[in-house]
PDB file of C-alpha atoms in Angstrom:
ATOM      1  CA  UNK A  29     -22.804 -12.169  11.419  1.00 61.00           C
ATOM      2  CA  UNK A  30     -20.382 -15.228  10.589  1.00 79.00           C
ATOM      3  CA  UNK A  31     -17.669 -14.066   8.360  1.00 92.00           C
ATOM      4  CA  UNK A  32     -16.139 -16.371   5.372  1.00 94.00           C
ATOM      5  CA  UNK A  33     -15.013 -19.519   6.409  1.00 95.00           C
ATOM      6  CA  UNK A  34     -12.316 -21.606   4.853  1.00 96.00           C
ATOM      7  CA  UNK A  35     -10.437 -24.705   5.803  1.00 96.00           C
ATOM      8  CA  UNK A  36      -7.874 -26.248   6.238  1.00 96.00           C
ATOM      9  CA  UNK A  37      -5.996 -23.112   7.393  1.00 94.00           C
ATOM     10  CA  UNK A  38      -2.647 -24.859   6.880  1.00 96.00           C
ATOM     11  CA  UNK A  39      -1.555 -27.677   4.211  1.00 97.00           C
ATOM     12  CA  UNK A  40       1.599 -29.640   3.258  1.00 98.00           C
ATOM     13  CA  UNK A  41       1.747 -31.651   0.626  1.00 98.00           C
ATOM     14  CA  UNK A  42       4.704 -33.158  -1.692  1.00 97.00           C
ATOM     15  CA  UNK A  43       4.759 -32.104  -5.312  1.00 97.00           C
ATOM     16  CA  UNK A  44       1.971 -33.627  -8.057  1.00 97.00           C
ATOM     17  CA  UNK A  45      -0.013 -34.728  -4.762  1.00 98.00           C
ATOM     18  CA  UNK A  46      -3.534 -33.383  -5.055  1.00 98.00           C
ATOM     19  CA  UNK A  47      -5.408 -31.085  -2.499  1.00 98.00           C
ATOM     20  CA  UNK A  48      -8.531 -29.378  -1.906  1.00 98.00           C
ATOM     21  CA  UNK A  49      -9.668 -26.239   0.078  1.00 98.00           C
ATOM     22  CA  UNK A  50     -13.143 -25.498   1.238  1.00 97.00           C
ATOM     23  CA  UNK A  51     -14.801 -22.017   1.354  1.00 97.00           C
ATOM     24  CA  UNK A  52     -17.991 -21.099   3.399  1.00 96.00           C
ATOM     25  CA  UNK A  53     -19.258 -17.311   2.098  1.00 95.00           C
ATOM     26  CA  UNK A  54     -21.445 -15.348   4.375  1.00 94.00           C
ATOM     27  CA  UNK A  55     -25.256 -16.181   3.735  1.00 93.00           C
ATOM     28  CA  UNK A  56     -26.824 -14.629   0.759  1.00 91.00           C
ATOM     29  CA  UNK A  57     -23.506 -13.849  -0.461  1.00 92.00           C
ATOM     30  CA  UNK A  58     -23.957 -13.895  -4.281  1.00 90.00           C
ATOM     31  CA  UNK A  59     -20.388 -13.670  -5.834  1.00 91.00           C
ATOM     32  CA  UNK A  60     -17.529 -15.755  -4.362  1.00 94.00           C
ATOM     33  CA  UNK A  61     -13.751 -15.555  -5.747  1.00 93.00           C
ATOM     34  CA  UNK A  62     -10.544 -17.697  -4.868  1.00 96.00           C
ATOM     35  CA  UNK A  63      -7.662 -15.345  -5.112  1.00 95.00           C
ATOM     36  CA  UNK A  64      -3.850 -16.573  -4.619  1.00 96.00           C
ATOM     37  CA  UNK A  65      -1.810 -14.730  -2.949  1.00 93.00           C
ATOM     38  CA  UNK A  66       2.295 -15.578  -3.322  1.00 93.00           C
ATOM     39  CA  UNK A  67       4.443 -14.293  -0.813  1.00 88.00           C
ATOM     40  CA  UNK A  68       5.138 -11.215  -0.893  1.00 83.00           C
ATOM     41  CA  UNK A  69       2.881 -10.179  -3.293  1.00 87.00           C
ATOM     42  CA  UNK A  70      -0.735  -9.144  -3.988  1.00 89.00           C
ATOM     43  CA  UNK A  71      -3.655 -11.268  -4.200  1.00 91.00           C
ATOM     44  CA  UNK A  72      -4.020 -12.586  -7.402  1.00 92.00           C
ATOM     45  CA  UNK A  73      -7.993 -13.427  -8.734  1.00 90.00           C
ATOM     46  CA  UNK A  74      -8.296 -17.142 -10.003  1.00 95.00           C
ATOM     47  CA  UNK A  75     -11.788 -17.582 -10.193  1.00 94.00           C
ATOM     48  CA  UNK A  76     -15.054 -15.497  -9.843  1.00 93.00           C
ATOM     49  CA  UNK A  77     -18.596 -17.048  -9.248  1.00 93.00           C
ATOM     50  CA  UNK A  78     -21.510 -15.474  -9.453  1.00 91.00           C
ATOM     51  CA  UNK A  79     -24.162 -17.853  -7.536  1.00 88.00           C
ATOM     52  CA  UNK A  80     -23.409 -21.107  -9.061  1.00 85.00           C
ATOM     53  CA  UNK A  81     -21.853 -19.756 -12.750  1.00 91.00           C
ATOM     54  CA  UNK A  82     -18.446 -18.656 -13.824  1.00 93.00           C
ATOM     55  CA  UNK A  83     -17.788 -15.385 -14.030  1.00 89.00           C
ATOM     56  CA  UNK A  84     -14.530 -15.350 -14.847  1.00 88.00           C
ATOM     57  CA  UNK A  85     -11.241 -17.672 -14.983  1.00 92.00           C
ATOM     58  CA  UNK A  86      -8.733 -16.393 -16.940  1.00 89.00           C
ATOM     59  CA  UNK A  87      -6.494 -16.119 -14.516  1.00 90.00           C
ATOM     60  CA  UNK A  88      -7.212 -19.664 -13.323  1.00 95.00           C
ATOM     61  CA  UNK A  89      -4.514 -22.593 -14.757  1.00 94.00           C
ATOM     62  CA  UNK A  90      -7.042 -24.880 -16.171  1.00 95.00           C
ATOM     63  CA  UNK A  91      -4.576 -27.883 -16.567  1.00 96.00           C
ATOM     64  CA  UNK A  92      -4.230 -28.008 -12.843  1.00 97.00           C
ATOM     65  CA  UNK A  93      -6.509 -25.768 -11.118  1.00 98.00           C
ATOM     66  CA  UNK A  94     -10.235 -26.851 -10.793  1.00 97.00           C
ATOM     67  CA  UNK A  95     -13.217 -24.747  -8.815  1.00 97.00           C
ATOM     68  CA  UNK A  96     -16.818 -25.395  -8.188  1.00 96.00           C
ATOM     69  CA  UNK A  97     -19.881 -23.798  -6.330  1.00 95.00           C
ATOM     70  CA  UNK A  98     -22.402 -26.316  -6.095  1.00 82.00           C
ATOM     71  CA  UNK A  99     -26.130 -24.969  -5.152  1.00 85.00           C
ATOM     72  CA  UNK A 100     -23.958 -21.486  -5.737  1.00 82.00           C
ATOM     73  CA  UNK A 101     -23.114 -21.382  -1.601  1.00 91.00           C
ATOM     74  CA  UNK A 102     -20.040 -23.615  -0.244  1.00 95.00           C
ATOM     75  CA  UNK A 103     -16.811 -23.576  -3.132  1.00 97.00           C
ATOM     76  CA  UNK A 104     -14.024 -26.089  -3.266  1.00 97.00           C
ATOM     77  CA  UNK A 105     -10.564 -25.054  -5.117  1.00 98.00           C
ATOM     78  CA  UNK A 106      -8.952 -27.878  -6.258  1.00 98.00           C
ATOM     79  CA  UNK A 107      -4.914 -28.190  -7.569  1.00 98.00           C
ATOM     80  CA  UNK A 108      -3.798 -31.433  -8.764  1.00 97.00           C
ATOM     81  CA  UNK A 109      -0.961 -32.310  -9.265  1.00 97.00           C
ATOM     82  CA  UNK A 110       0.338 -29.624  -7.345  1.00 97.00           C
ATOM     83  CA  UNK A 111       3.526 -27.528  -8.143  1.00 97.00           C
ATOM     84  CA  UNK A 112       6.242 -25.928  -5.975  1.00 97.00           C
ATOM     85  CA  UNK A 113       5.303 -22.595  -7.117  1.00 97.00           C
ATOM     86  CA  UNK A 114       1.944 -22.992  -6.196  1.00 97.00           C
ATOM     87  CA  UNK A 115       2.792 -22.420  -2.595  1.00 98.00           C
ATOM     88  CA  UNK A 116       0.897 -19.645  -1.642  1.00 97.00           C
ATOM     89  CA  UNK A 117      -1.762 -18.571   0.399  1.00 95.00           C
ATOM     90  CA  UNK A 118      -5.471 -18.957  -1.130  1.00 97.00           C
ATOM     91  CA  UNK A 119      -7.757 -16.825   0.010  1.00 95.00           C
ATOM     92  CA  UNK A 120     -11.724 -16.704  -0.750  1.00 96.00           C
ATOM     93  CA  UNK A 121     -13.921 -13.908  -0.596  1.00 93.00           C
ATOM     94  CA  UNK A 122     -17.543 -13.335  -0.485  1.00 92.00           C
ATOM     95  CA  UNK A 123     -19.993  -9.986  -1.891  1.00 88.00           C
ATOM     96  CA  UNK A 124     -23.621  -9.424  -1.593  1.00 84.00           C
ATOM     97  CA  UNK A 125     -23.033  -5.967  -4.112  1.00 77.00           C
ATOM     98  CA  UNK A 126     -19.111  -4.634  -4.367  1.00 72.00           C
ATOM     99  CA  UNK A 127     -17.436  -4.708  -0.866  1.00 80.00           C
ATOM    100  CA  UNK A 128     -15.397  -8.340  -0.648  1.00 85.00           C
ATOM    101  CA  UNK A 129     -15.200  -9.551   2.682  1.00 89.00           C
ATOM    102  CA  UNK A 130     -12.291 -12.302   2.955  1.00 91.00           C
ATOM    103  CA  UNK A 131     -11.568 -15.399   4.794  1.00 93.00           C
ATOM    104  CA  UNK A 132      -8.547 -16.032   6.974  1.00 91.00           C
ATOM    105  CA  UNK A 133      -7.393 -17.860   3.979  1.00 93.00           C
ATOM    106  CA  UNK A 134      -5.358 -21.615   3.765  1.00 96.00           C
ATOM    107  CA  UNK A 135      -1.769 -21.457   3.459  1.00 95.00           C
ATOM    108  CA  UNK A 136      -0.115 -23.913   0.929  1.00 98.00           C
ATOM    109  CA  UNK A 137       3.347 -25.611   1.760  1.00 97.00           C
ATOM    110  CA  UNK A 138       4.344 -27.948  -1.469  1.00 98.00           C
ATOM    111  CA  UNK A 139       7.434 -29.489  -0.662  1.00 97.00           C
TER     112      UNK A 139
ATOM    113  CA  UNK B   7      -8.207  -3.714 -18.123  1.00 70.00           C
ATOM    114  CA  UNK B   8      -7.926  -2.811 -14.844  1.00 79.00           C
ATOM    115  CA  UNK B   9      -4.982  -2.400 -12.966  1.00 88.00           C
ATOM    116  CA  UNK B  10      -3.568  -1.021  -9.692  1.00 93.00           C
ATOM    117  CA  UNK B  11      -0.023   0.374  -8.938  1.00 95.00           C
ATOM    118  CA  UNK B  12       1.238   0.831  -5.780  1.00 97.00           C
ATOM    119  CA  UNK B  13       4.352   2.230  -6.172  1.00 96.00           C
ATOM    120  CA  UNK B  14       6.238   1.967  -2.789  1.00 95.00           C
ATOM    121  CA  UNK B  15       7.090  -1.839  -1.940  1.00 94.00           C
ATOM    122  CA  UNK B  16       8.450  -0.772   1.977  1.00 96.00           C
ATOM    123  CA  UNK B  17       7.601   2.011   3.527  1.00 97.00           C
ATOM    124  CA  UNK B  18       9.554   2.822   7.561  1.00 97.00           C
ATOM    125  CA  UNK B  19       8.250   5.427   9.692  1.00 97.00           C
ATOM    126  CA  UNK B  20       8.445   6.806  13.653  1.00 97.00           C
ATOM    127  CA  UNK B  21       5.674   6.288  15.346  1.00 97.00           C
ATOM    128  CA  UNK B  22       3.647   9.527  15.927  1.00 97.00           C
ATOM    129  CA  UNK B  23       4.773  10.581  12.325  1.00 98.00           C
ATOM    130  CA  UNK B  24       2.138  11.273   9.533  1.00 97.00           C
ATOM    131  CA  UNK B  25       1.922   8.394   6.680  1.00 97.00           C
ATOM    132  CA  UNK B  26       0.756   8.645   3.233  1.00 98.00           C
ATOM    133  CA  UNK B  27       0.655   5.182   0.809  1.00 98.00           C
ATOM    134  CA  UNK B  28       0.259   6.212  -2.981  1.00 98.00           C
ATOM    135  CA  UNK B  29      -1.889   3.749  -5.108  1.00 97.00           C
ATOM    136  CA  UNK B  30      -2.901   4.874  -8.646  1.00 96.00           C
ATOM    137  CA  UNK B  31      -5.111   2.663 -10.800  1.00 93.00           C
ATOM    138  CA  UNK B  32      -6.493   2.329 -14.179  1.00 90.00           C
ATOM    139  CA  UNK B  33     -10.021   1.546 -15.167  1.00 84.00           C
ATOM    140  CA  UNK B  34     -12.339   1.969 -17.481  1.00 76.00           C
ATOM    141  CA  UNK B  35     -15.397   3.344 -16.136  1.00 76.00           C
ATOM    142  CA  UNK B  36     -15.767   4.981 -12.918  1.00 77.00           C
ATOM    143  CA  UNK B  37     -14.206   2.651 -10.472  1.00 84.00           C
ATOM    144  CA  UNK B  38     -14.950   1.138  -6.587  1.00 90.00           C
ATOM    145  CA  UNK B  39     -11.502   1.756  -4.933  1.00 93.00           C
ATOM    146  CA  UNK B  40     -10.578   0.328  -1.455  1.00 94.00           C
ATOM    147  CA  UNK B  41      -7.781  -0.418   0.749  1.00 96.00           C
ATOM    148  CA  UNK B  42      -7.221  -3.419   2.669  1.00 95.00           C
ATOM    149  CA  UNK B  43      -4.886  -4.076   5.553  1.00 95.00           C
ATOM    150  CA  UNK B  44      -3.028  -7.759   6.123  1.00 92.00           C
ATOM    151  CA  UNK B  45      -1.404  -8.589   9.339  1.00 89.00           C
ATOM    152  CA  UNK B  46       1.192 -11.230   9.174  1.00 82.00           C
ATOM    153  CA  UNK B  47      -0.865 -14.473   9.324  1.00 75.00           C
ATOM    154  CA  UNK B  48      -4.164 -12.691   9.109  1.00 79.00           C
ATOM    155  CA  UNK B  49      -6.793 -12.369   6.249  1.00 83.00           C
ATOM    156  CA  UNK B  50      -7.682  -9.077   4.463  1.00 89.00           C
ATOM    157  CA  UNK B  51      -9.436  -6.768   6.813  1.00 90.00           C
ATOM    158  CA  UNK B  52     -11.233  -3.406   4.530  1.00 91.00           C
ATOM    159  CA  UNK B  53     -10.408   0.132   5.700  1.00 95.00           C
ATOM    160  CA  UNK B  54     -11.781   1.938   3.680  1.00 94.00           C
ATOM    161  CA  UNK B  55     -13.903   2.294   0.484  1.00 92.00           C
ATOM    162  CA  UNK B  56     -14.948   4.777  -2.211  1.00 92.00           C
ATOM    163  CA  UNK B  57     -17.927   4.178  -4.447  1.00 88.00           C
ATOM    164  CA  UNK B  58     -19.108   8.008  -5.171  1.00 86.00           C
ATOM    165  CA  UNK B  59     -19.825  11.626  -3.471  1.00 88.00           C
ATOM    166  CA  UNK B  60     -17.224  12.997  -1.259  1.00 90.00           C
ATOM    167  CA  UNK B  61     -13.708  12.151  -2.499  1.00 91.00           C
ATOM    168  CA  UNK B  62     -12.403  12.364   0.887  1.00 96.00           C
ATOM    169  CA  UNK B  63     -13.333   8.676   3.030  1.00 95.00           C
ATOM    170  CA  UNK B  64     -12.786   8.264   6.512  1.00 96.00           C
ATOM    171  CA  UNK B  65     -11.969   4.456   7.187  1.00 95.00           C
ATOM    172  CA  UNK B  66     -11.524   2.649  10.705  1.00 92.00           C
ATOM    173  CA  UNK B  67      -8.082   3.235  12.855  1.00 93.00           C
ATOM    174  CA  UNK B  68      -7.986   6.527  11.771  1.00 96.00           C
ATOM    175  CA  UNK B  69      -7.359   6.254   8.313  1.00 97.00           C
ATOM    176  CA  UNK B  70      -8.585   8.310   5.385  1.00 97.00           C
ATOM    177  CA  UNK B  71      -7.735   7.904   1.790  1.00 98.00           C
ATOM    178  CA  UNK B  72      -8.828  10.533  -1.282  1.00 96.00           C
ATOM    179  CA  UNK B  73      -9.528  10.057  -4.642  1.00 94.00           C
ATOM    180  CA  UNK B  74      -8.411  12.130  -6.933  1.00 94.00           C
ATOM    181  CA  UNK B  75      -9.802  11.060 -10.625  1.00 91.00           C
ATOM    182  CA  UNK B  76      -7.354  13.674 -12.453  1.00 92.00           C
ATOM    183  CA  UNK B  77      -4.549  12.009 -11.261  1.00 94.00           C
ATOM    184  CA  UNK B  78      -5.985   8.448 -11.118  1.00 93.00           C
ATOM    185  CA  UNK B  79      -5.232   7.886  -7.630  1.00 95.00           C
ATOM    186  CA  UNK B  80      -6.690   6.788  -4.599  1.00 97.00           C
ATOM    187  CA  UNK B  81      -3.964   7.320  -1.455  1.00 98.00           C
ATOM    188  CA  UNK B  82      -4.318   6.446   1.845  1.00 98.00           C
ATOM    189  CA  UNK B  83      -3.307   8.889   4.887  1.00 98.00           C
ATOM    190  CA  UNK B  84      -3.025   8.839   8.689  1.00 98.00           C
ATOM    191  CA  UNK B  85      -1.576  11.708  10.414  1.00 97.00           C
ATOM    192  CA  UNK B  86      -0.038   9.386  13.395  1.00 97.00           C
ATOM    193  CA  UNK B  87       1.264   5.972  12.978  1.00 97.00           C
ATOM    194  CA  UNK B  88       0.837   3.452  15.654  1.00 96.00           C
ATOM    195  CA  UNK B  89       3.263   1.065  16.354  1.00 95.00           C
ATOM    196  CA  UNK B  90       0.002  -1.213  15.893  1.00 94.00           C
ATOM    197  CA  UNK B  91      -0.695  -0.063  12.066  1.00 96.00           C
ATOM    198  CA  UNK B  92       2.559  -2.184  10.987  1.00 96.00           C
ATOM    199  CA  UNK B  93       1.139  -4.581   8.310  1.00 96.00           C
ATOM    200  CA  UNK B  94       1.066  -5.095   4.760  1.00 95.00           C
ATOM    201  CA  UNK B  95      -1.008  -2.371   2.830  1.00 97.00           C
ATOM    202  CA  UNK B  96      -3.235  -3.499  -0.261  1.00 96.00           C
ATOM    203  CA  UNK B  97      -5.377  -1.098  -2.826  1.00 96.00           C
ATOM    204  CA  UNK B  98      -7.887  -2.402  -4.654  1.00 93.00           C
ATOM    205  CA  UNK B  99      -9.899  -1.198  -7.524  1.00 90.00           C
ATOM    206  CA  UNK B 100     -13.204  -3.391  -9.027  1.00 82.00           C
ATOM    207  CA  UNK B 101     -16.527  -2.747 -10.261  1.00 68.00           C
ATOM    208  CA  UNK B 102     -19.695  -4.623  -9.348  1.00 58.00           C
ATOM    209  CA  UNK B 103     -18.330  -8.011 -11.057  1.00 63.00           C
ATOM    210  CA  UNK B 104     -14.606  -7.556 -10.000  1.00 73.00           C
ATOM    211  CA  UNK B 105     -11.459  -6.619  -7.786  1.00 80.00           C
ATOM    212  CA  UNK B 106      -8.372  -6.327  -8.750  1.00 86.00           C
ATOM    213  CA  UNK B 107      -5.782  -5.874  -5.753  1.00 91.00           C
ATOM    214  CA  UNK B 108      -1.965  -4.092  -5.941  1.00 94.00           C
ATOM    215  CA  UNK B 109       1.185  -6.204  -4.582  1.00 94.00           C
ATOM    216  CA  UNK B 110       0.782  -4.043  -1.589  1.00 96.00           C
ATOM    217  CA  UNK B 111       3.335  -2.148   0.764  1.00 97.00           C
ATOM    218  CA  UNK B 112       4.890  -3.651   4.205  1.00 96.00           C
ATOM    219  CA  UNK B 113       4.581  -0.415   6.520  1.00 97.00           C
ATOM    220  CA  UNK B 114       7.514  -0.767   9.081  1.00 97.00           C
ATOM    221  CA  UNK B 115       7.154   1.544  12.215  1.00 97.00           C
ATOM    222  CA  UNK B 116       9.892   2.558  14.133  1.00 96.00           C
ATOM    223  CA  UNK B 117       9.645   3.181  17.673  1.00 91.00           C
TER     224      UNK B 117
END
């Protein structure tokens, strides 16, 4: 069974540049989430779709931070313009009922 | 809302010696509780879960973790470290719409 793909695994960009990272959840995966995860600490929950709808966002910072599940498979995660302290790593996650299983994640340089 | 402590940030033990991470949570209903380990560069990997029944879960590399709903917590054991299990440790606690994850604690083993 293919796990949860995401790309790129690794991205630099300078600060207020724009980027986007792609998620791939395992087939018939229902709910997806985007979770950052700052060094050194836990991963934090951004964004929570259930098929193609929102389940939740609080978490998510709206004035930057932009998500979408089209056709409620593939997700895109979008920052723009990007801050330094949104270096992190982003990490997506698929579920068919409870159990999350997790990408390898993309790692976010802003410089 | 839910939330997850993990009280130890670092934990260092000799390999061969018996290891015990504490994680308490709070939640409003009867909660899903898990534990994920990271490897440095790696994604989440799940070693365990509990949903109901026996409080006592076995998980994969020898782990088990019990849940003890008196004392909200949910701690994982092994009773010999590996030089191998070195890695950051994360509990998580969700229902069937959420997860939220603790910041986690970096088992060091000592040879």
């Amino acid at each position: 069974e293919a796990g949860v793909a995401q790309s790129p695994r690794y991205k630099i960009i300078e600060k207020r540049q724009s980027v986007a990272f792609w998620c791939n959840p395992i087939s018939g995966h229902a709910t997806l989430y985007w979770y950052q995860q700052i060094l050194g600490q836990g991963p934090k929950l951004l964004i929570q779709f259930q098929n193609n709808g929102v389940v939740d966002d609080s978490q998510l910072p709206k004035d930057r931070f932009s998500a979408e599940r089209l056709k409620g498979v593939d997700s895109t995660l979008k920052i723009q313009p990007a801050k330094l302290e949104d270096s992190a790593v982003y990490l997506c996650a698929s579920s068919l009922v409870t159990e999350a299983f997790f990408g390898q994640g993309t790692r976010l340089t802003v410089v | 809302a839910q939330s997850v402590t993990q009280p130890d940030i670092h934990i260092t033990v000799s390999e061969g010696a018996s290891l015990e991470l504490r994680c308490n949570y709070s939640y409003g209903a009867t909660p899903y509780l898990f534990w994920y380990v990271q490897s440095p560069g790696q994604g989440l990997q799940l070693l365990l879960k509990y949903f109901s029944g026996d409080t006592l879960v076995q998980g994969i590399k020898g782990f088990e973790a019990e849940f003890k709903r008196s004392q909200s917590s949910f701690n994982l054991r092994k009773p010999s470290v590996h030089w191998s299990d070195a890695a950051e440790y994360f509990c998580a606690v969700g229902g069937s719409n959420d997860m939220r994850f603790g910041a986690g604690t970096r088992l060091t083993v000592k040879p």
